[in-house]
mmCIF file of C-alpha atoms in Angstrom:
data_model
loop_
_atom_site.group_PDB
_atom_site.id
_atom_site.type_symbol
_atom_site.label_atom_id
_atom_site.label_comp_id
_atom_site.label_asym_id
_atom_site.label_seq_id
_atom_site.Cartn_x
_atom_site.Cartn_y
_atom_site.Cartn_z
ATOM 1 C CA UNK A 21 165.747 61.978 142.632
ATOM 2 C CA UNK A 22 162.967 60.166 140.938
ATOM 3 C CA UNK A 23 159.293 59.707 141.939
ATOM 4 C CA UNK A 24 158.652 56.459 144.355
ATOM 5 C CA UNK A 25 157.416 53.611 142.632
ATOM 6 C CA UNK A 26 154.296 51.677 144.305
ATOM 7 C CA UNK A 27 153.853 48.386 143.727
ATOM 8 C CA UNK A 28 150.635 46.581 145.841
ATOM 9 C CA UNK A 29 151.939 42.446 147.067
ATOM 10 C CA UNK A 30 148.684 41.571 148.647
ATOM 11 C CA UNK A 31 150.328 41.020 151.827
ATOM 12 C CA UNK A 32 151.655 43.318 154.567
ATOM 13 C CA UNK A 33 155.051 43.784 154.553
ATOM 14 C CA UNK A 34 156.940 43.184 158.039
ATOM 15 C CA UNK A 35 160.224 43.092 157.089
ATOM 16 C CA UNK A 36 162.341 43.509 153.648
ATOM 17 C CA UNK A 37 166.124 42.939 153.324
ATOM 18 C CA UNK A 38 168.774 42.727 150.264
ATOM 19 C CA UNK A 39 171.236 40.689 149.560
ATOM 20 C CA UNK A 40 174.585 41.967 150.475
ATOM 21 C CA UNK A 41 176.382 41.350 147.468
ATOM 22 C CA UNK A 42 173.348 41.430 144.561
ATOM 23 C CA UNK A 43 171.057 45.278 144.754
ATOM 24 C CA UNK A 44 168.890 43.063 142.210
ATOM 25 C CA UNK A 45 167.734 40.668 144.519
ATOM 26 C CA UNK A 46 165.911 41.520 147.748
ATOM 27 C CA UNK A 47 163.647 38.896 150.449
ATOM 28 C CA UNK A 48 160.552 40.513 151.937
ATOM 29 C CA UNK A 49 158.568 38.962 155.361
ATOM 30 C CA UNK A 50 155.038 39.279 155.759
ATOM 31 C CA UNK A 51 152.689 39.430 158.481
ATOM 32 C CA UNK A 52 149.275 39.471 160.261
ATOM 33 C CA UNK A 53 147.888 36.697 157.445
ATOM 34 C CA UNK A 54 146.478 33.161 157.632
ATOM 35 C CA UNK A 55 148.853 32.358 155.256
ATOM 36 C CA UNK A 56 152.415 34.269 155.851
ATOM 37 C CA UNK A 57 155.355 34.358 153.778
ATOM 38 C CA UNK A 58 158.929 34.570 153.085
ATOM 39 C CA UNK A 59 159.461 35.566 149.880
ATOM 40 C CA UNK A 60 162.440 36.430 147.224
ATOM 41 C CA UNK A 61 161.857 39.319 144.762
ATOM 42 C CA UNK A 62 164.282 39.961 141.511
ATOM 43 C CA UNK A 63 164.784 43.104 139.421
ATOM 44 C CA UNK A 64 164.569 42.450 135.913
ATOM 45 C CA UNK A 65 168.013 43.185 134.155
ATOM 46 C CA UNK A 66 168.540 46.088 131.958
ATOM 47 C CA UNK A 67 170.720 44.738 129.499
ATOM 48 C CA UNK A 68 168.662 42.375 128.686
ATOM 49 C CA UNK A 69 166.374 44.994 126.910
ATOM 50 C CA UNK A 70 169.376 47.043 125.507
ATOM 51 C CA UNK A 71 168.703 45.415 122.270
ATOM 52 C CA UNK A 72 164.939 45.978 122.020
ATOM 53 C CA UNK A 73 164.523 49.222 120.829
ATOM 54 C CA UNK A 74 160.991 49.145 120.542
ATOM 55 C CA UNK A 75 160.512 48.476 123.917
ATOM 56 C CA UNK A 76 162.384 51.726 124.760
ATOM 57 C CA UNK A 77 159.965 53.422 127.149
ATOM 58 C CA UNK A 78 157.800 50.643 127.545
ATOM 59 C CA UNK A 79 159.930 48.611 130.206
ATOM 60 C CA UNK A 80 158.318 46.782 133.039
ATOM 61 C CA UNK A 81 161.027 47.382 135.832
ATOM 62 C CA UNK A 82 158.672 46.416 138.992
ATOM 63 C CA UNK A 83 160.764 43.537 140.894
ATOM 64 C CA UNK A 84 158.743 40.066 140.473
ATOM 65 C CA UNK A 85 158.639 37.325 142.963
ATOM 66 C CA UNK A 86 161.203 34.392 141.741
ATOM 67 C CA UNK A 87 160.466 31.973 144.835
ATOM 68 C CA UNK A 88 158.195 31.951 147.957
ATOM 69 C CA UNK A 89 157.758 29.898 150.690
ATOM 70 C CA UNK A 90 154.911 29.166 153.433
ATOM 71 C CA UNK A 91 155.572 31.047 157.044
ATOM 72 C CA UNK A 92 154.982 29.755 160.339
ATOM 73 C CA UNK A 93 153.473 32.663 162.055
ATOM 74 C CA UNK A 94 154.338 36.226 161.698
ATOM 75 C CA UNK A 95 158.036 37.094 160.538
ATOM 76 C CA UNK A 96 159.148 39.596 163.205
ATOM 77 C CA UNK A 97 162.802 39.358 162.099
ATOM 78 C CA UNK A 98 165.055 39.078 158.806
ATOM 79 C CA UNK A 99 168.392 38.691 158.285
ATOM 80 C CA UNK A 100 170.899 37.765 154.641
ATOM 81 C CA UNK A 101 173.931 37.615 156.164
ATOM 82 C CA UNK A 102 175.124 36.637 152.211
ATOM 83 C CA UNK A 103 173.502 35.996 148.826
ATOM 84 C CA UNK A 104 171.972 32.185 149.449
ATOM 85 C CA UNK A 105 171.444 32.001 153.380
ATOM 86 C CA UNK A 106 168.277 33.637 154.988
ATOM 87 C CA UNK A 107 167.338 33.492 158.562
ATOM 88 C CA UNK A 108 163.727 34.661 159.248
ATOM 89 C CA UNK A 109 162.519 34.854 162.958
ATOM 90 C CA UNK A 110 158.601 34.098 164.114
ATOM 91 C CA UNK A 111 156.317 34.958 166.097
ATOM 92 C CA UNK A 112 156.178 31.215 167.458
ATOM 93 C CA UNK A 113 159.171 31.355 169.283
ATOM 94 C CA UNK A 114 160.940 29.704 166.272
ATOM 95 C CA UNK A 115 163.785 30.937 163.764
ATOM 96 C CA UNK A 116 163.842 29.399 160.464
ATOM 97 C CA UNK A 117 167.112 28.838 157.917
ATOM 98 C CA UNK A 118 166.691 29.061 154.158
ATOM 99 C CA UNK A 119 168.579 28.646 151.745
ATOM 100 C CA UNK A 120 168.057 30.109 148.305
ATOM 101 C CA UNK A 121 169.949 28.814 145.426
ATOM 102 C CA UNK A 122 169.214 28.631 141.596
ATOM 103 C CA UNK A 123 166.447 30.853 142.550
ATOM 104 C CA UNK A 124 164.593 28.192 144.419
ATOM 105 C CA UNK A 125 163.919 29.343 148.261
ATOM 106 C CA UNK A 126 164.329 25.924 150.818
ATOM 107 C CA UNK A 127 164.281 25.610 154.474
ATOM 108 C CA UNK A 128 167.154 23.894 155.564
ATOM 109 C CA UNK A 129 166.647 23.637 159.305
ATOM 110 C CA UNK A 130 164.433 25.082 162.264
ATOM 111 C CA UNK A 131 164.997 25.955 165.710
ATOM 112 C CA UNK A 132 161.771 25.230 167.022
ATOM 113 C CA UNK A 133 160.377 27.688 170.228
ATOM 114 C CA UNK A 134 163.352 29.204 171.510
ATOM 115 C CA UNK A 135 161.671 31.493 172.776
ATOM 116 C CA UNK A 136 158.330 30.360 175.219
ATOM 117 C CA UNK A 137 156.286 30.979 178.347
ATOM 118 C CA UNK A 138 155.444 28.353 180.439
ATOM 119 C CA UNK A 139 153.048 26.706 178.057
ATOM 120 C CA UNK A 140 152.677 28.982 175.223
ATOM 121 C CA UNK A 141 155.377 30.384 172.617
ATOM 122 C CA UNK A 142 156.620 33.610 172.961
ATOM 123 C CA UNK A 143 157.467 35.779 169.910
ATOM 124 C CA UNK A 144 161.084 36.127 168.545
ATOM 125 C CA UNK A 145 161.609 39.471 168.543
ATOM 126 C CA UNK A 146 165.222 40.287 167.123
ATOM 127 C CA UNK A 147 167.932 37.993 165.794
ATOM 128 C CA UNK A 148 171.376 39.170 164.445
ATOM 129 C CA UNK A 149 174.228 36.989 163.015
ATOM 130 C CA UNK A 150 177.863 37.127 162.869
ATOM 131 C CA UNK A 151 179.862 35.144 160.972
ATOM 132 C CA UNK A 152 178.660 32.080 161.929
ATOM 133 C CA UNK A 153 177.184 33.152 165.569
ATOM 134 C CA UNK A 154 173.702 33.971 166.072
ATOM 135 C CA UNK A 155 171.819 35.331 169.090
ATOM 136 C CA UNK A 156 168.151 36.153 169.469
ATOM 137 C CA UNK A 157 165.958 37.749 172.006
ATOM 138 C CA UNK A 158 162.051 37.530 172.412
ATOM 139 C CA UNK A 159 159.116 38.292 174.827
ATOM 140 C CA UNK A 160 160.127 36.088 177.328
ATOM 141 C CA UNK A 161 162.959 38.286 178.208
ATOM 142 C CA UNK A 162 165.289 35.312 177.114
ATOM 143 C CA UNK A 163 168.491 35.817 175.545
ATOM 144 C CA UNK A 164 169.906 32.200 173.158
ATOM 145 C CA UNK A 165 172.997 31.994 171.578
ATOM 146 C CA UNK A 166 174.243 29.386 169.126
ATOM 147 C CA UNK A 167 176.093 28.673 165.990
ATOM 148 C CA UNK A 168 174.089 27.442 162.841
ATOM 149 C CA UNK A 169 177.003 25.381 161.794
ATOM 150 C CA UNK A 170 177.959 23.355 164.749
ATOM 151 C CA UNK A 171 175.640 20.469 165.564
ATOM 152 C CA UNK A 172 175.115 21.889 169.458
ATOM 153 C CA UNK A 173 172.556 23.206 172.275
ATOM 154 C CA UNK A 174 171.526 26.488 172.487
ATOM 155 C CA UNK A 175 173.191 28.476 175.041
ATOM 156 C CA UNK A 176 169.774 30.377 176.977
ATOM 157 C CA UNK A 177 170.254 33.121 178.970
ATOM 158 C CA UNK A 178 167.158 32.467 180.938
ATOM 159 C CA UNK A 179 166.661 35.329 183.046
ATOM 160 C CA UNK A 180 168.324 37.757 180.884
ATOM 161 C CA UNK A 181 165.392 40.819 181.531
ATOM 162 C CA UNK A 182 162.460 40.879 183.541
ATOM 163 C CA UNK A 183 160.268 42.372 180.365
ATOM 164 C CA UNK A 184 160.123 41.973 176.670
ATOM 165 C CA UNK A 185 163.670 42.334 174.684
ATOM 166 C CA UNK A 186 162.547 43.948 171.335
ATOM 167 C CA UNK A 187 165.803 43.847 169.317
ATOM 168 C CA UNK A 188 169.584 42.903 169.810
ATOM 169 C CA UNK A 189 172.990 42.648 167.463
ATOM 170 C CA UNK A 190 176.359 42.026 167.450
ATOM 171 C CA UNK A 191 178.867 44.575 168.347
ATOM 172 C CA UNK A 192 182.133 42.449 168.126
ATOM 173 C CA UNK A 193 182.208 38.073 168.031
ATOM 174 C CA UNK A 194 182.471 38.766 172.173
ATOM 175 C CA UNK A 195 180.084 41.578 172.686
ATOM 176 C CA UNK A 196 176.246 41.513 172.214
ATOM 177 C CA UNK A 197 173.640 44.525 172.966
ATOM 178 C CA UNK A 198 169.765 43.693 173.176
ATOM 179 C CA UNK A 199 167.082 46.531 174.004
ATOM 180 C CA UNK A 200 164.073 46.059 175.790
ATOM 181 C CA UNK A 201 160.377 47.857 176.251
ATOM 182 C CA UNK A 202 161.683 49.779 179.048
ATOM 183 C CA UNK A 203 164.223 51.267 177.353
ATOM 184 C CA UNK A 204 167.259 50.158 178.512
ATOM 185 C CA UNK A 205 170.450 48.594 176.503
ATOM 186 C CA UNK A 206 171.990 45.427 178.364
ATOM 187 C CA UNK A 207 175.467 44.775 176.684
ATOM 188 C CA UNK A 208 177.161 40.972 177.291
ATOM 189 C CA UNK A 209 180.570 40.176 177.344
ATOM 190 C CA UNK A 210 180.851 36.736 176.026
ATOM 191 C CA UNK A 211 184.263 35.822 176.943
ATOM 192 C CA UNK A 212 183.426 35.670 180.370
ATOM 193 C CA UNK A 213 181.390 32.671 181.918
ATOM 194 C CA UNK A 214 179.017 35.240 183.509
ATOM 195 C CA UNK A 215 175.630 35.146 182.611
ATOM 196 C CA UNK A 216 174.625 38.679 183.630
ATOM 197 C CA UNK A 217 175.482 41.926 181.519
ATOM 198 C CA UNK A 218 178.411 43.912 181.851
ATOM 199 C CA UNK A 219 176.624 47.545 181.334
ATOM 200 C CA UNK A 220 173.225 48.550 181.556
ATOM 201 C CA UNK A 221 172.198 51.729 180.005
ATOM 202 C CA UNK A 222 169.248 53.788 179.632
ATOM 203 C CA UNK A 223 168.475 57.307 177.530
ATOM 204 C CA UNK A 224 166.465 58.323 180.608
ATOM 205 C CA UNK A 225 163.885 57.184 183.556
ATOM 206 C CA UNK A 226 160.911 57.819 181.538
ATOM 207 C CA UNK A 227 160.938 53.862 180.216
ATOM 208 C CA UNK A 228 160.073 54.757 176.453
ATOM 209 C CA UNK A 229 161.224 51.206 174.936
ATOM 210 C CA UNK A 230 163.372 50.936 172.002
ATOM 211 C CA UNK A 231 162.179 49.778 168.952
ATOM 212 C CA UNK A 232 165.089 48.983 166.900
ATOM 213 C CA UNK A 233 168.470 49.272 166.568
ATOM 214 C CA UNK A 234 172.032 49.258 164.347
ATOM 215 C CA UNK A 235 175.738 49.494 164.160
ATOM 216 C CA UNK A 236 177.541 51.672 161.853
ATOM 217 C CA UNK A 237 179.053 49.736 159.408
ATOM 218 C CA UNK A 238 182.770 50.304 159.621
ATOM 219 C CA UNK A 239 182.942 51.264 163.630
ATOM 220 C CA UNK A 240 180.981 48.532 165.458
ATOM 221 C CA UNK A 241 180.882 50.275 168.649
ATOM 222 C CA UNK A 242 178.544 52.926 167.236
ATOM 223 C CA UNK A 243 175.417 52.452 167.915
ATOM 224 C CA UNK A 244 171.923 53.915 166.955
ATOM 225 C CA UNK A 245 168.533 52.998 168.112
ATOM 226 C CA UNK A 246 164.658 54.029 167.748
ATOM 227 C CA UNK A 247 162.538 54.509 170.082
ATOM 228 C CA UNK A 248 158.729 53.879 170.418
ATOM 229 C CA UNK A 249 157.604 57.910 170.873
ATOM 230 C CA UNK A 250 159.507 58.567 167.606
ATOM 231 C CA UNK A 251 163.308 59.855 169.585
ATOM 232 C CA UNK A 252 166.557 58.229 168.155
ATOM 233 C CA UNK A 253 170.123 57.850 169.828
ATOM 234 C CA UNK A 254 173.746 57.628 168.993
ATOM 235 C CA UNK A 255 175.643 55.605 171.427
ATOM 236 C CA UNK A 256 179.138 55.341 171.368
ATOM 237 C CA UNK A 257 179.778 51.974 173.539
ATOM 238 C CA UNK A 258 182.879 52.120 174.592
ATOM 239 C CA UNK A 259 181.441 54.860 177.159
ATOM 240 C CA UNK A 260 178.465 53.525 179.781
ATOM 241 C CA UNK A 261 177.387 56.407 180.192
ATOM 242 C CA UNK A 262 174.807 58.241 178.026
ATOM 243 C CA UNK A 263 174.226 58.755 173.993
ATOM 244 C CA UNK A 264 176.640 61.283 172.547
ATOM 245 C CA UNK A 265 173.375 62.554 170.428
ATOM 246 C CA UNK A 266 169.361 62.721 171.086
ATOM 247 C CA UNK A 267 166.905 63.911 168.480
ATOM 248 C CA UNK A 268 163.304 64.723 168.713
ATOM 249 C CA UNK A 269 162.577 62.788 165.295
ATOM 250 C CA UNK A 270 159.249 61.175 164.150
ATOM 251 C CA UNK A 271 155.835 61.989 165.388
ATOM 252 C CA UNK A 272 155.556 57.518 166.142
ATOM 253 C CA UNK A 273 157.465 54.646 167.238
ATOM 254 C CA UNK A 274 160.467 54.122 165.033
ATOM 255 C CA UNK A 275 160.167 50.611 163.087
ATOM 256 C CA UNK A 276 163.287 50.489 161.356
ATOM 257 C CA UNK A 277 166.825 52.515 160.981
ATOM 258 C CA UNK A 278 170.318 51.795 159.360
ATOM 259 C CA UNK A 279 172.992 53.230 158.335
ATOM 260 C CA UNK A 280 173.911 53.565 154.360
ATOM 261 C CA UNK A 281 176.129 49.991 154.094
ATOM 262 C CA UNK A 282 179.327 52.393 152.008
ATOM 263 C CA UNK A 283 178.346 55.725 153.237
ATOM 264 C CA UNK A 284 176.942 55.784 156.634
ATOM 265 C CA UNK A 285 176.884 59.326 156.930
ATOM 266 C CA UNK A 286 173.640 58.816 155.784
ATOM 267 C CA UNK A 287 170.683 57.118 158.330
ATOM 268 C CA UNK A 288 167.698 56.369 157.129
ATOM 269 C CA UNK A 289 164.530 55.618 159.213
ATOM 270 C CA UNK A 290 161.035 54.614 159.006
ATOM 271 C CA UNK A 291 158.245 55.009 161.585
ATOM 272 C CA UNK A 292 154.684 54.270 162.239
ATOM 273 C CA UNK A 293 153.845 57.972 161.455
ATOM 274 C CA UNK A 294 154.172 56.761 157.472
ATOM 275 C CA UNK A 295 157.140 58.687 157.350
ATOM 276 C CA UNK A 296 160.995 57.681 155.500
ATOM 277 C CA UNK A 297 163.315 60.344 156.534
ATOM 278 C CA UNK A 298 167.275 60.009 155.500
ATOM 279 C CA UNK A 299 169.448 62.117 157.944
ATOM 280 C CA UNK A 300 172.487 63.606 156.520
ATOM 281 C CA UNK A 301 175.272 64.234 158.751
ATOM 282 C CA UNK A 302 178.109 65.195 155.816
ATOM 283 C CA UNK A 303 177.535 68.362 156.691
ATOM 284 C CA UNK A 304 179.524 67.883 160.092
ATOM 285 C CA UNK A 305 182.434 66.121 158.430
ATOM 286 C CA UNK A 306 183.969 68.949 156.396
ATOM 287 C CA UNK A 307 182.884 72.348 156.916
ATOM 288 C CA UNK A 308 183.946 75.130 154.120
ATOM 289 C CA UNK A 309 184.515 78.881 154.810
ATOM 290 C CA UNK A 310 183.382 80.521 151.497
ATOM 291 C CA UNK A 311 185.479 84.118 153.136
ATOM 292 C CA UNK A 312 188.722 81.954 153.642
ATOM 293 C CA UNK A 313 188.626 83.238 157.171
ATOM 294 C CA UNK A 314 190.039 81.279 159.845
ATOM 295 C CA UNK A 315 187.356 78.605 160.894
ATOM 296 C CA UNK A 316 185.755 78.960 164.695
ATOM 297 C CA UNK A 317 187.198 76.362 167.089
ATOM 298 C CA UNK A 318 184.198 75.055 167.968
ATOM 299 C CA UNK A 319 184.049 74.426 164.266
ATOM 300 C CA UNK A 320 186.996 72.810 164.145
ATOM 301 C CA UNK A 321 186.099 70.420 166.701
ATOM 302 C CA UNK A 322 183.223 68.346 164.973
ATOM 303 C CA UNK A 323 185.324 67.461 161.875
ATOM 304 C CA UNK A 324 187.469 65.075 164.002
ATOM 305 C CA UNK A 325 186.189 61.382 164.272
ATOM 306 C CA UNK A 326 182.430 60.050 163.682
ATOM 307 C CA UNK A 327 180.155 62.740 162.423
ATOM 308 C CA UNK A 328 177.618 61.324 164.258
ATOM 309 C CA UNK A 329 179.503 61.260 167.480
ATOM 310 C CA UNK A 330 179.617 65.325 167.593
ATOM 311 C CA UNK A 331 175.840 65.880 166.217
ATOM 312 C CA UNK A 332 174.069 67.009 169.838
ATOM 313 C CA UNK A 333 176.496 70.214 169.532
ATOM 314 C CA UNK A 334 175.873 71.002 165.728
ATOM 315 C CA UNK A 335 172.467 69.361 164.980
ATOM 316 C CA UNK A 336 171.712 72.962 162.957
ATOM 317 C CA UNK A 337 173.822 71.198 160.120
ATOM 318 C CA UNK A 338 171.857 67.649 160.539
ATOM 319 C CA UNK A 339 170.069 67.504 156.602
ATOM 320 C CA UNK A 340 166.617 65.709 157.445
ATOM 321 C CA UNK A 341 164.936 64.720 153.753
ATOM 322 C CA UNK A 342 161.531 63.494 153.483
ATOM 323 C CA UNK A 343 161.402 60.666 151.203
ATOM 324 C CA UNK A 344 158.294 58.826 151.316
ATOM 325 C CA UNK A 345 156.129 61.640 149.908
ATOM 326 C CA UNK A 346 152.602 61.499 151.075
ATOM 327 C CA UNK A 347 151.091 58.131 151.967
ATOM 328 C CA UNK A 348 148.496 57.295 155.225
ATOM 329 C CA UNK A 349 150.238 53.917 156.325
ATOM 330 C CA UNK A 350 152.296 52.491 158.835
ATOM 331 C CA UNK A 351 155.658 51.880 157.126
ATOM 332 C CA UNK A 352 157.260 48.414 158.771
ATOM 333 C CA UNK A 353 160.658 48.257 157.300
ATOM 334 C CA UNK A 354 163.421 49.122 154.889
ATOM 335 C CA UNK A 355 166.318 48.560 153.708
ATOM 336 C CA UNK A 356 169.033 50.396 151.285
ATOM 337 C CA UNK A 357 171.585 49.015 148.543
ATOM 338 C CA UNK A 358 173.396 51.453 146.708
ATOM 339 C CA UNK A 359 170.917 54.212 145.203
ATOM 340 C CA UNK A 360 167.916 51.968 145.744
ATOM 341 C CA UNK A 361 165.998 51.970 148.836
ATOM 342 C CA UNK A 362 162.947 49.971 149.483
ATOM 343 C CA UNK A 363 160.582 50.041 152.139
ATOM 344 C CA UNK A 364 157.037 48.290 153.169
ATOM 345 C CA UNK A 365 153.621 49.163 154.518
ATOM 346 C CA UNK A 366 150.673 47.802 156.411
ATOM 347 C CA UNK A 367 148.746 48.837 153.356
ATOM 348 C CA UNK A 368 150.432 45.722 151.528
ATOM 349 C CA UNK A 369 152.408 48.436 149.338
ATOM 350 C CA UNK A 370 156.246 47.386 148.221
ATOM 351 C CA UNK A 371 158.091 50.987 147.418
ATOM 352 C CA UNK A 372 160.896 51.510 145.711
ATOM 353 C CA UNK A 373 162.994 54.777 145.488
ATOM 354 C CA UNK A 374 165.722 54.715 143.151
ATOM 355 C CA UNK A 375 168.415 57.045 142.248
ATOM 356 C CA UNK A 376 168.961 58.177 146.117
ATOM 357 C CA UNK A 377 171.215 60.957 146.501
ATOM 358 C CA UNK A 378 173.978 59.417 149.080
#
């Protein structure tokens, strides 16, 4: 694995995201500034040194800013749900829609304050898109729906928590999860005409809120989330009941976790303790006896299914890799394509790890 490349932006980093179908191209949010921003960021191209034999040794392969644009507020959210749309969420209330073609960066339309107090906005908090459908959640405990296609009011779930929401997604088109500072999950049901949850769940009665959360990529109803004293979960939400795993993980809140987009045996986190950790949970998938002896039952049992659905019984064979090496700052955010993972800091540091062993 190489070394981790720093590279200083002059801005604190609050979020960072790739494109889904281009590892080259990547959009970063910033944060606590007069003068925020919403930026895109290109890797130069190899190839086009392949020639230049000179240069062998001498290439500049930091990722350079190709198009920025002025920010509203903080960005507290980011989401590329493909290679030219970007929606960015703000601390105003509002969530912004840009589109980036040509590699010029344009904001085609705004929701202005979805999310407000009585006479003051309210910060957007989480947003998550699918397909077409997008739902968002703030500090006024609101829950809005709406599709950024169709011409048509916001559906607002006014009363959907007492107390701050601090992230949501998509499980399925019908079925949305949001967690709040308390740390419970409320999951909706959208096909019915009910404006209350279905399920409300909850790790425990200590209230530790969840910071963030994700969905494995190829089973929807798997869930993981981060929590603010450092903790993560696997849910499995086809069962209201409790997570199938628990671990005692980072010594802060957890900013940011997902699940390797191909190979999401692999997690990878970030935390305010300055920490990147990727978990490894191959190890529970296909277990080898090197003295050909019959395998133990309960062995047997943890290769069926999800990995990380049977890790509270084996977490001995849980891989946890450092990857950040040592550094004194909050890290924000990250994000993963391929081999490359990136990652941001309040110390206005861009990071770049390539050649990650998934």
């Amino acid at each position: 694995m190489s070394i981790v490349k720093i590279k200083f932006v002059s801005r604190k980093i609050s979020k960072i995201r790739f494109q889904p179908k281009n590892s080259s191209v990547f959009v970063t949010g910033s944060y606590n500034d007069d003068a925020n921003q919403i930026s895109v960021w290109k890797f130069p191209d190899p190839s086009s040194h392949m020639d230049d034999e000179d240069d062998v040794g001498c290439i500049d392969d930091d990722p350079q800013i190709v198009s920025t644009k002025p920010f509203n507020g903080c960005v507290t959210d980011l989401k590329v749900p493909s290679d030219d749309l970007i929606f960015a969420s703000s601390s105003l209330g509002s969530i912004f829609l840009f589109k980036y073609s040509e590699e010029k960066l344009q904001c085609i339309h705004t929701w202005e304050k979805l999310h407000k107090f009585h006479n003051s906005p309210a910060s957007t908090t989480g947003i998550s898109i699918k397909g077409q459908d997008v739902a968002s959640v703030g500090e006024d405990g609101k829950l809005c729906l709406f599709n950024f296609n169709v011409d048509q009011n916001v559906k607002e779930i006014a009363d959907a928590d007492l107390c701050s929401f601090t992230s949501v997604t998509y499980l399925r088109h019908h079925e949305i999860v949001a967690g709040n500072s308390l740390g419970y999950l409320r999951l909706w049901d959208l096909r019915t005409n009910i404006d209350a949850p279905s399920s409300l769940l909850s790790l425990s009665r200590e209230q530790t809120g969840i910071s963030c959360m994700n969905t494995h990529p190829t089973q929807s109803h798997i869930l993981a989330t981060g929590y603010d004293d450092g903790t993560l979960c696997i849910w499995d939400m086809r069962q209201d009941r409790k997570p199938t795993s628990h671990f005692e993980g980072h010594s802060a809140a957890v900013t940011e976790l997902l699940f390797h987009p191909t190979n999401p045996d692999f997690l990878y986190t970030s935390s305010f303790d300055s920490c990147v950790w990727q978990w490894d949970a191959s190890g529970l998938r296909n277990p080898v006896s090197i003295f050909n002896t019959p395998m133990d039952p309960q062995e047997k049992n943890f290769t069926k299914g999800n990995p990380w659905l049977n890790c509270d019984a084996h977490k001995h064979k849980l891989e946890i890799t450092a990857l950040s090496g040592q550094t004194w700052t909050c890290v924000n955010t990250l994000d993963i394509s391929g081999t490359t993972l990136i990652w941001g800091t309040d110390n206005e540091e861009l990071c770049i790890l390539n050649d990650v062993i998934v």
